[in-house]
Amino acid sequence: MARDRCLVFAENHRLYRHDERGERVYYSSAGGSQ
C-alpha cells in the first residue's frame, strides 16, 4: 500500500504540528496547513 508522498516527506522532515487533540497536522509544500 503506497503512502502519499507528501505525508512521507512531511514525516521525514517533521513538517507537522500537533493540534489540541494530539492529532498530527501536516503542512503542505506551499507552507499552509492541510
Tab-separated table of C-alpha atoms in Angstrom:
chain	number	residue	atom	x	y	z
A	1	MET	CA	0.000	0.000	0.000
A	2	ALA	CA	1.729	3.115	-1.253
A	3	ARG	CA	1.712	6.096	1.062
A	4	ASP	CA	1.153	9.647	-0.027
A	5	ARG	CA	4.471	11.221	-0.953
A	6	CYS	CA	3.601	14.458	0.777
A	7	LEU	CA	2.901	12.631	4.018
A	8	VAL	CA	6.119	10.640	3.765
A	9	PHE	CA	8.043	13.836	3.032
A	10	ALA	CA	6.348	15.598	5.931
A	11	GLU	CA	7.151	12.752	8.298
A	12	ASN	CA	10.756	12.598	7.129
A	13	HIS	CA	11.201	16.339	7.564
A	14	ARG	CA	8.903	16.730	10.582
A	15	LEU	CA	6.687	19.179	8.714
A	16	TYR	CA	3.783	18.792	11.067
A	17	ARG	CA	2.488	20.041	14.368
A	18	HIS	CA	0.111	18.551	16.894
A	19	ASP	CA	-3.290	20.119	17.344
A	20	GLU	CA	-5.209	20.380	20.606
A	21	ARG	CA	-6.408	16.790	20.283
A	22	GLY	CA	-2.895	15.487	19.736
A	23	GLU	CA	-3.570	14.810	16.062
A	24	ARG	CA	-0.811	15.454	13.572
A	25	VAL	CA	-1.479	18.406	11.291
A	26	TYR	CA	0.690	18.289	8.190
A	27	TYR	CA	1.947	21.293	6.316
A	28	SER	CA	1.803	21.366	2.539
A	29	SER	CA	4.862	22.295	0.486
A	30	ALA	CA	3.188	25.673	-0.081
A	31	GLY	CA	3.549	26.417	3.618
A	32	GLY	CA	-0.127	26.129	4.558
A	33	SER	CA	-1.730	23.553	6.790
A	34	GLN	CA	-3.786	20.713	5.416
